[in-house]
mmCIF file of C-alpha atoms in Angstrom:
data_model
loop_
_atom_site.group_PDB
_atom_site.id
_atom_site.type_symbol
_atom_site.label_atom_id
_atom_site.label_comp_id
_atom_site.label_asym_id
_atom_site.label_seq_id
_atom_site.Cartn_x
_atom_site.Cartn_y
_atom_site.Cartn_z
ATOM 1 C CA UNK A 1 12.763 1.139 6.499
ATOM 2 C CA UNK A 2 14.725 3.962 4.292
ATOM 3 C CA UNK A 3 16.667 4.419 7.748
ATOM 4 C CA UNK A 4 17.713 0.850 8.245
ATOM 5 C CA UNK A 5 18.279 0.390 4.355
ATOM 6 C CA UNK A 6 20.840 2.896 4.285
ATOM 7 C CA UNK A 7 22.326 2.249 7.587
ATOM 8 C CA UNK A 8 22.997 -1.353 6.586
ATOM 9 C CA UNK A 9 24.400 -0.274 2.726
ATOM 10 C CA UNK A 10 26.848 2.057 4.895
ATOM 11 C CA UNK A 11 28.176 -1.566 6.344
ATOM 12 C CA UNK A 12 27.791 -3.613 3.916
ATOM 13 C CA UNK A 13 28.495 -1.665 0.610
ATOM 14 C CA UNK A 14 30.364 1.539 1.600
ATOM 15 C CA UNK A 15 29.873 5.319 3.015
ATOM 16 C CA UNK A 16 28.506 5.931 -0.786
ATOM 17 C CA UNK A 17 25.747 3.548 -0.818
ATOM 18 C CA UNK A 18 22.373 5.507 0.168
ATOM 19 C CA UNK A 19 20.406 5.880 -2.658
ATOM 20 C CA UNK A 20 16.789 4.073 -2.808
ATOM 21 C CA UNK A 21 15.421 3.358 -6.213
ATOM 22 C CA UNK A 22 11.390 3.788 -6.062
ATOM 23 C CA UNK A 23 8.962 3.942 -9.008
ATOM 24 C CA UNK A 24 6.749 5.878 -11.141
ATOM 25 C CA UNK A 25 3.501 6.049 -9.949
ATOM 26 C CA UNK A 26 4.259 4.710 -6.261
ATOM 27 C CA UNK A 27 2.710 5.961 -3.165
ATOM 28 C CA UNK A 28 5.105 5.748 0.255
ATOM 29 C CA UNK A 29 3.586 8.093 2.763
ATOM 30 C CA UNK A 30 3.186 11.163 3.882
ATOM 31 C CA UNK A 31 5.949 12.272 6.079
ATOM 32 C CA UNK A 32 8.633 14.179 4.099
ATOM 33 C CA UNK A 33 11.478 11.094 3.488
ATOM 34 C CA UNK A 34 8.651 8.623 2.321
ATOM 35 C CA UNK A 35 7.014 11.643 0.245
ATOM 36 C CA UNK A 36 10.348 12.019 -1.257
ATOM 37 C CA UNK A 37 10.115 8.374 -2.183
ATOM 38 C CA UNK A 38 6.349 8.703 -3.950
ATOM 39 C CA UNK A 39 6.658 8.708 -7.272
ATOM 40 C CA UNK A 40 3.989 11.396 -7.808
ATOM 41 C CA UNK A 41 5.045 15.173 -8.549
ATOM 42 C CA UNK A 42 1.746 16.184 -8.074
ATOM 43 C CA UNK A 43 1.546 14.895 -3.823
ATOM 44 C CA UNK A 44 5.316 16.815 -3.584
ATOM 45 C CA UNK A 45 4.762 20.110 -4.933
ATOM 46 C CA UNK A 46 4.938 22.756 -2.018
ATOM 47 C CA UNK A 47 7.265 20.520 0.232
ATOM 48 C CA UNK A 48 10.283 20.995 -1.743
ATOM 49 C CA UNK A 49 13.036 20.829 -1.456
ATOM 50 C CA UNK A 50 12.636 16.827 -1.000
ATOM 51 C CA UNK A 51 14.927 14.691 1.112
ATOM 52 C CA UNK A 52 17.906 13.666 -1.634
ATOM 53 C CA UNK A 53 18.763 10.204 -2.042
ATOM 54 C CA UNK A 54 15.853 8.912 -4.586
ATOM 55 C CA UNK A 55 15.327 7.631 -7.806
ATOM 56 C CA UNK A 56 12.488 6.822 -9.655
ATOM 57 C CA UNK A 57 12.264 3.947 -12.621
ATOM 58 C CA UNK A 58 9.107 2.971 -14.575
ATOM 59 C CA UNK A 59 6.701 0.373 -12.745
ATOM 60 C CA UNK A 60 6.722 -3.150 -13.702
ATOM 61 C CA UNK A 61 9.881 -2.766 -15.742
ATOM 62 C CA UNK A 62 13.073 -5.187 -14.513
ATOM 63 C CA UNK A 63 15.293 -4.104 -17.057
ATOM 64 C CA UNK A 64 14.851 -0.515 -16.567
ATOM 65 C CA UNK A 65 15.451 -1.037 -12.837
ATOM 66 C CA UNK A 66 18.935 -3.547 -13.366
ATOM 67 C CA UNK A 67 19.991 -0.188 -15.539
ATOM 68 C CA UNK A 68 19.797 1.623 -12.628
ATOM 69 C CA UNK A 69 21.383 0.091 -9.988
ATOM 70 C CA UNK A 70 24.788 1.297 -8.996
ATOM 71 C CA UNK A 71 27.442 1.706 -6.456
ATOM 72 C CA UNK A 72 25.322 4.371 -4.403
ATOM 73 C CA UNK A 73 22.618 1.661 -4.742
ATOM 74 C CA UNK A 74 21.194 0.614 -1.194
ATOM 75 C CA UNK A 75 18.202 -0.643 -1.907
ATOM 76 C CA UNK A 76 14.807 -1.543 -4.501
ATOM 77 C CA UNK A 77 11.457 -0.059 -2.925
ATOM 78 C CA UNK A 78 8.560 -0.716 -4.338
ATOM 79 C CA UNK A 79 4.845 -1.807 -3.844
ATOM 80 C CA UNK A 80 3.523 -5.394 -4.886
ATOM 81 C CA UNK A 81 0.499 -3.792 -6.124
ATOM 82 C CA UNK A 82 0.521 -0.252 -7.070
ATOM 83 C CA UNK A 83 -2.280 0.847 -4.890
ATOM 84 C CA UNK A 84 -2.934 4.816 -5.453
ATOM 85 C CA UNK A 85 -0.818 4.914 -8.386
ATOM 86 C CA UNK A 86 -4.268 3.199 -10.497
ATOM 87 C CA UNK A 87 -3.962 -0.060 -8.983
ATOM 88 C CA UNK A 88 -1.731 -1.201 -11.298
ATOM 89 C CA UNK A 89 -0.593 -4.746 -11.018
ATOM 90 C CA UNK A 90 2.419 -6.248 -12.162
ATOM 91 C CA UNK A 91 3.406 -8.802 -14.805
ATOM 92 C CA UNK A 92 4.236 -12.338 -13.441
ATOM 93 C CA UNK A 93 8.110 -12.510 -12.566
ATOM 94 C CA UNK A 94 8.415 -8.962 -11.578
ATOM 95 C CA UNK A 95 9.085 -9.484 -7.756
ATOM 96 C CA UNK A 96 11.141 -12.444 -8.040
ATOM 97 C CA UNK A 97 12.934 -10.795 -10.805
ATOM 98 C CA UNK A 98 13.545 -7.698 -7.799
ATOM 99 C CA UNK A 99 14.528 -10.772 -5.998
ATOM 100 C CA UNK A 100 17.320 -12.072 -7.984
ATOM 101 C CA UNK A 101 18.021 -8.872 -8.877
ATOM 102 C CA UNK A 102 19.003 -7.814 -5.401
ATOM 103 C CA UNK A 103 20.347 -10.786 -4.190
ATOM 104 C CA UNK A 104 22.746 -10.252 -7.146
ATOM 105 C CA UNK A 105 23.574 -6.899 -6.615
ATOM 106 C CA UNK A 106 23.835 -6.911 -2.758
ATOM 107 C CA UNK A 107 21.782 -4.713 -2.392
ATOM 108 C CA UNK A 108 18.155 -5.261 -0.105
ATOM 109 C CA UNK A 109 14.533 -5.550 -1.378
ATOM 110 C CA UNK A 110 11.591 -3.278 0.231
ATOM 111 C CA UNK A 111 8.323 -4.427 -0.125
ATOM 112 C CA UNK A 112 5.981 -1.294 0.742
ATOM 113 C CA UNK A 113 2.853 -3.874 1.750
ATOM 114 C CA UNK A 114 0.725 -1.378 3.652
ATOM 115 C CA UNK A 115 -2.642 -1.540 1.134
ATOM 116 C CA UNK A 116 -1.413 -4.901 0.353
ATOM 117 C CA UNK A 117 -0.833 -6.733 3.664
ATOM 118 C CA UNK A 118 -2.967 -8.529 5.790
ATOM 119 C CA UNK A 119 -4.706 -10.433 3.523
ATOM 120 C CA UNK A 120 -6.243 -7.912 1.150
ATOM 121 C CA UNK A 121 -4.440 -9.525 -1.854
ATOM 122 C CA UNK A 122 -5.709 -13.313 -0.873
ATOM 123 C CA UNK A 123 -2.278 -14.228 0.630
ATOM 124 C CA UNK A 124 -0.968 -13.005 4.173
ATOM 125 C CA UNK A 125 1.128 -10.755 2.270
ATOM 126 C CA UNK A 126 1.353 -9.945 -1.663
ATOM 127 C CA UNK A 127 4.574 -11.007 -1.882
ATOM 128 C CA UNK A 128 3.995 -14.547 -1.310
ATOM 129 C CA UNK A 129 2.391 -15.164 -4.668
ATOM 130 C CA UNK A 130 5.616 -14.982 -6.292
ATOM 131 C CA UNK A 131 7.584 -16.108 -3.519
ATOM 132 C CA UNK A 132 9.402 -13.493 -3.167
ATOM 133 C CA UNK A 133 10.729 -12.568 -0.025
ATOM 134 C CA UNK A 134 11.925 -8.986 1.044
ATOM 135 C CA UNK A 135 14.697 -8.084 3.223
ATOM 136 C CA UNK A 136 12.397 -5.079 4.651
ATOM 137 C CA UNK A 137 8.468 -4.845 4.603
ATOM 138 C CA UNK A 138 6.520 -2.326 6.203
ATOM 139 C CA UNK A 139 2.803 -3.016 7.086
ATOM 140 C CA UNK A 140 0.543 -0.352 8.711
ATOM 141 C CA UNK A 141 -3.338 0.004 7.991
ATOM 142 C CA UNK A 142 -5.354 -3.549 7.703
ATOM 143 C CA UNK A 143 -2.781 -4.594 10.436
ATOM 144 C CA UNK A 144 -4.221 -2.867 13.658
ATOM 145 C CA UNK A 145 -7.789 -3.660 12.717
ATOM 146 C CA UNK A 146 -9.244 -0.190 12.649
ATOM 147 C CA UNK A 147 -6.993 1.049 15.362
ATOM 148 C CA UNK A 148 -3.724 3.137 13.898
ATOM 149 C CA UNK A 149 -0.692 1.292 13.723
ATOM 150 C CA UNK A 150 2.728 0.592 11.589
ATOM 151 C CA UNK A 151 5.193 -2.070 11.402
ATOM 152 C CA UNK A 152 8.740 -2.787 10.002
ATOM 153 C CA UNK A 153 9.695 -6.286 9.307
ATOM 154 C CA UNK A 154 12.959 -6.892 8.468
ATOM 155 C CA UNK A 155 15.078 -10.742 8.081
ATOM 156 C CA UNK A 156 17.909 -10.866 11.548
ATOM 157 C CA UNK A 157 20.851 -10.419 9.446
ATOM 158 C CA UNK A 158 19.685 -6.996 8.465
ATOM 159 C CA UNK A 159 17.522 -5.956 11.636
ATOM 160 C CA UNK A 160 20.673 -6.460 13.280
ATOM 161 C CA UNK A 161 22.598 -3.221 12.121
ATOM 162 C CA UNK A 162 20.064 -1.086 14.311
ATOM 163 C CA UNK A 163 21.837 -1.260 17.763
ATOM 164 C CA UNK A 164 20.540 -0.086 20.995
ATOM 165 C CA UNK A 165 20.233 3.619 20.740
ATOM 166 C CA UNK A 166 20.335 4.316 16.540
ATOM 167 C CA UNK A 167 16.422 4.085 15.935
ATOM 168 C CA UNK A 168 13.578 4.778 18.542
ATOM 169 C CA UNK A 169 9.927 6.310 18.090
ATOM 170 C CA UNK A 170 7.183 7.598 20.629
ATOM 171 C CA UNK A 171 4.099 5.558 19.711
ATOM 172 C CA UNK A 172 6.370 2.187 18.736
ATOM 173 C CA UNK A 173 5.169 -0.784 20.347
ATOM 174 C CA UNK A 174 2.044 0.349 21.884
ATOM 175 C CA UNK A 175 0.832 -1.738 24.217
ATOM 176 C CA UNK A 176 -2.948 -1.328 22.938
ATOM 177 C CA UNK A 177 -2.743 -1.298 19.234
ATOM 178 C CA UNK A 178 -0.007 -3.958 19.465
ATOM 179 C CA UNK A 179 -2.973 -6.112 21.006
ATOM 180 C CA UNK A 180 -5.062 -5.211 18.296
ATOM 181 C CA UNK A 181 -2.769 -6.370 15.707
ATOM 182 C CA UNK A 182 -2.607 -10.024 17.419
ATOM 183 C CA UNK A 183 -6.011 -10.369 17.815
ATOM 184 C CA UNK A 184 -6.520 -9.353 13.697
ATOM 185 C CA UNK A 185 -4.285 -12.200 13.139
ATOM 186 C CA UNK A 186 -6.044 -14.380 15.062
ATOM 187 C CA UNK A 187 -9.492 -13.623 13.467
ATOM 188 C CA UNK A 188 -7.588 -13.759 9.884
ATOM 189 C CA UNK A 189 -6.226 -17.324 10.890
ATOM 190 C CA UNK A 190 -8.695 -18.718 12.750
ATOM 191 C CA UNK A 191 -12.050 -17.075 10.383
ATOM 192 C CA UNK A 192 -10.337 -18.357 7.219
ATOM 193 C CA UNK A 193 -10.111 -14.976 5.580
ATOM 194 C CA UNK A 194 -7.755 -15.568 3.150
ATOM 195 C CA UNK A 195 -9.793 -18.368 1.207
ATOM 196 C CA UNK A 196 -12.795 -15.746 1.721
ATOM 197 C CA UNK A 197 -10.527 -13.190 0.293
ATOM 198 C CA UNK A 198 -9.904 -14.765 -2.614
ATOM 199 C CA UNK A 199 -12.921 -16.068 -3.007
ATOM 200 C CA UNK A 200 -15.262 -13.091 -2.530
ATOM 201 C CA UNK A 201 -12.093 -11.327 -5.356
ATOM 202 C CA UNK A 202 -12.426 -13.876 -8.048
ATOM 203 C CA UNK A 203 -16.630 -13.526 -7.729
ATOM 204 C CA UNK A 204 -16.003 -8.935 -7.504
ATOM 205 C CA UNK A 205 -13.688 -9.816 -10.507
ATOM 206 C CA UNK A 206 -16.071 -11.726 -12.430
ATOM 207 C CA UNK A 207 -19.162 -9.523 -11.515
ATOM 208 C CA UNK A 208 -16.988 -6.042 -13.101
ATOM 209 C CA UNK A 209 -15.647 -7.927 -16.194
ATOM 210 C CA UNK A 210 -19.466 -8.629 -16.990
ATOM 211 C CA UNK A 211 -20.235 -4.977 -16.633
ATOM 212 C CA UNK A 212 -17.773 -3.615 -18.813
ATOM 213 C CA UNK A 213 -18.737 -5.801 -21.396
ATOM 214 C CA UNK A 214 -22.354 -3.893 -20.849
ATOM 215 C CA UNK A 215 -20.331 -0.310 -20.136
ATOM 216 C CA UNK A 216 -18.358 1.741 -22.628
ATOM 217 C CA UNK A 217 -16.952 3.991 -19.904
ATOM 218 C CA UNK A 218 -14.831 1.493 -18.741
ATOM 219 C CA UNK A 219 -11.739 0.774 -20.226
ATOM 220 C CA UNK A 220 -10.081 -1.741 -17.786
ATOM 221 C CA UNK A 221 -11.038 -3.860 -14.632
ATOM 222 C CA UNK A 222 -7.735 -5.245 -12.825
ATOM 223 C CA UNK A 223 -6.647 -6.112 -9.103
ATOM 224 C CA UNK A 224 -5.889 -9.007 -6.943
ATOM 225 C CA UNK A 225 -8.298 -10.497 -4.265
ATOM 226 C CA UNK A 226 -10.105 -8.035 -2.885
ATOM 227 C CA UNK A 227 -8.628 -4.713 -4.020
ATOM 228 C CA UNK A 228 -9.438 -3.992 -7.755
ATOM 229 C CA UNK A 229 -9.429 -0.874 -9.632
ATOM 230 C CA UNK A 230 -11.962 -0.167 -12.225
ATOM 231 C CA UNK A 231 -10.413 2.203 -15.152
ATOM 232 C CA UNK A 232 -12.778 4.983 -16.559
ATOM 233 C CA UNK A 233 -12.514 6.629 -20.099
ATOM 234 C CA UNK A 234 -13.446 9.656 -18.326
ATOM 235 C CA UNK A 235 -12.806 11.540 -14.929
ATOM 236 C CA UNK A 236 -13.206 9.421 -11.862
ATOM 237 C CA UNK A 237 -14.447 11.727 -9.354
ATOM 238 C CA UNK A 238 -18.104 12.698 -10.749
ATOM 239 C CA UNK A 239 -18.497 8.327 -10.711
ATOM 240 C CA UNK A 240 -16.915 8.127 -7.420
ATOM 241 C CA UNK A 241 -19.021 10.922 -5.424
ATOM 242 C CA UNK A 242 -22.172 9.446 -7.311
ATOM 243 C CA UNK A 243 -21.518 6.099 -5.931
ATOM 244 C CA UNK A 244 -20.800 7.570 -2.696
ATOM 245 C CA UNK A 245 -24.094 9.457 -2.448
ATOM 246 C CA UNK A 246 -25.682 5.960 -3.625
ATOM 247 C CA UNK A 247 -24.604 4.724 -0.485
ATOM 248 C CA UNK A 248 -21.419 2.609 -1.678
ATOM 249 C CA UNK A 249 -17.901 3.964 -0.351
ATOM 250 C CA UNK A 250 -15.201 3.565 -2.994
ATOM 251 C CA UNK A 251 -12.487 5.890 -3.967
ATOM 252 C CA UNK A 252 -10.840 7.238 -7.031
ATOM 253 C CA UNK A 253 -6.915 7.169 -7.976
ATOM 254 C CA UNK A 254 -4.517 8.153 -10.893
ATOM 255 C CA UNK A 255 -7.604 10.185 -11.699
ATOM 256 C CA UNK A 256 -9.754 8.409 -13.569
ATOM 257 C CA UNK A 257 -9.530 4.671 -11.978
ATOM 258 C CA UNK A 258 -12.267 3.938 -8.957
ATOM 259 C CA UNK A 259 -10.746 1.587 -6.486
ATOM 260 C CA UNK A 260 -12.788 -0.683 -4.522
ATOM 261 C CA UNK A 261 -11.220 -2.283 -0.671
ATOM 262 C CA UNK A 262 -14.300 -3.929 0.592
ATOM 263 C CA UNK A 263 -13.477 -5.638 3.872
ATOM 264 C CA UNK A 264 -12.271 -8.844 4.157
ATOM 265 C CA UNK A 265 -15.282 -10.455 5.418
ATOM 266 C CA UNK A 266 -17.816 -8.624 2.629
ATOM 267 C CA UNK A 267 -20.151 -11.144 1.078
ATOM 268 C CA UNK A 268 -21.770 -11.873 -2.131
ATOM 269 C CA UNK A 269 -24.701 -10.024 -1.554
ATOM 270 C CA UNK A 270 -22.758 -7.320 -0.672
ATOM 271 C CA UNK A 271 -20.527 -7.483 -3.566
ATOM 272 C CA UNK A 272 -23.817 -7.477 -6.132
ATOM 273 C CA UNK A 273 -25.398 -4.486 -4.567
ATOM 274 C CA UNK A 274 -21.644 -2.797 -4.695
ATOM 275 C CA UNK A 275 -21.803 -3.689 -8.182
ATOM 276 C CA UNK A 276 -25.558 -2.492 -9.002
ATOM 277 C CA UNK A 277 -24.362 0.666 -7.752
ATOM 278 C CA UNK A 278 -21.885 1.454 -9.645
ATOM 279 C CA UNK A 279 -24.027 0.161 -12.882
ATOM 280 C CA UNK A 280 -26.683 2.972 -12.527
ATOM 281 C CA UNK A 281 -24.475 5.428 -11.694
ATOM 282 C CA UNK A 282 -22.522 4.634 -15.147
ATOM 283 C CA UNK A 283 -25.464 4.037 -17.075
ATOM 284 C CA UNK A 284 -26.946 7.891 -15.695
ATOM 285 C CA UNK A 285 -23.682 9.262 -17.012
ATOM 286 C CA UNK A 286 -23.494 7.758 -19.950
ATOM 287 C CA UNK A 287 -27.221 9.132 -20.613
#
């Protein structure tokens, strides 16, 4: 995606154009361009020097962003949701305000959807609850089912500016995971996962909100369909491993928010003994 944004800005804008503006708090990947991307010092210290062509604004923030953009401006990247930045999850307007913003400023919109995609926010993909299409999306995770796979989407006009010969990898288009992917869609589509998705969110939702009114530990419950992030007063990682050895598999982010992914098809009996989990392990602590 960073390869593709930049090759088309070199077209389209000029040989100065190659700069990607990220955020604070964002997550990319793990390879050394989309680790230069993260905006987290603490997941790039030892790998310096980074790959230059960056910038970071805050999250959630259009104005700060439009202040940014420039002439060596190729291209917005962020994440609908921010995922293992705290789940954090934007005021309404923020994408389509990307939007407008790039259309504007001809430059294109990235929509990092890889813990957001497939479904996990209640829509196909995130961005579709603001309408807001992006000129690039990556996918990767929820997308192969299980099996490892990643994905670039990108609309014709922009695709186009990779010719025969300027992008290639090993494992792309592999015959097996590809075949995975089509039969996830299918089982999204034809299982009705979505509606399940959002349903099985809005009952997690309502289930946390009534245990922070019981728990003084937590300070803030916040997602979208099924991935929510519970924020702590305290340090995360004592809750999650408790929870964990209780049997219930959750993770902790930004430190002291526990994040919860269930899969798409978990039900509501699942979702209360999830939730009766992490009650006794925060009532224990807060003994």
């Amino acid at each position: 995606a960073i390869k593709l944004a930049r090759k088309w800005a070199k077209q389209h804008r000029g040989e100065q154009a190659y700069e990607i503006l990220a955020t604070d708090g964002s997550f990319h990947g793990r390879t050394l361009a989309a680790l230069s991307a993260t905006g987290q010092t603490k997941l790039q210290k030892g790998f310096e020097p980074l790959v230059p062509g960056f910038r970071h604004v805050p999250y959630d923030d259009l104005e700060a962003m439009a202040g940014a953009i420039g002439p060596k401006t190729a291209a917005i990247l962020v994440e609908p949701l921010q995922g293992e930045g705290g789940v954090r999850v934007p005021h309404p307007g923020y994408l389509a305000g990307l939007r407008r913003l790039c259309t504007e400023q001809n430059i294109l919109l990235i929509l990092d959807e890889v813990q957001t995609g497939m479904g996990r926010t209640g829509r196909l993909f995130a961005y579709e609850h603001e309408s807001a299409a992006p000129d690039i999306m990556t996918l990767a995770k929820g997308l192969g089912g299980g099996l490892p796979i990643g994905a670039m989407l990108a609309t014709r006009p922009v695709a186009e500016v990779f010719t025969p010969g300027s992008h290639a990898s090993t494992f792309g288009g592999n015959p097996l995971v590809c075949a995975a992917a089509l039969a996830t869609l299918e089982v999204i589509r034809q299982e009705g996962l979505l509606t399940l998705c959002h349903e099985m969110g809005d009952y997690l939702m309502g289930k946390l909100q009534v245990l922070r009114s019981r728990r003084s530990a937590i300070a803030d419950v916040r997602g979208k369909g099924l991935l929510v992030g519970i924020e702590l007063l305290t340090a995360g990682r004592p809750i999650m491993e408790a929870c964990q050895a209780a049997g219930l598999l959750i993770n902790v982010t930004a430190e002291r928010v526990l994040r919860l992914v269930p899969p798409l098809i978990v039900t509501r009996h699942d979702i209360d003994e999830a939730v009766a989990v992490i009650d006794r392990v925060l009532s224990a602590a807060e003994a």
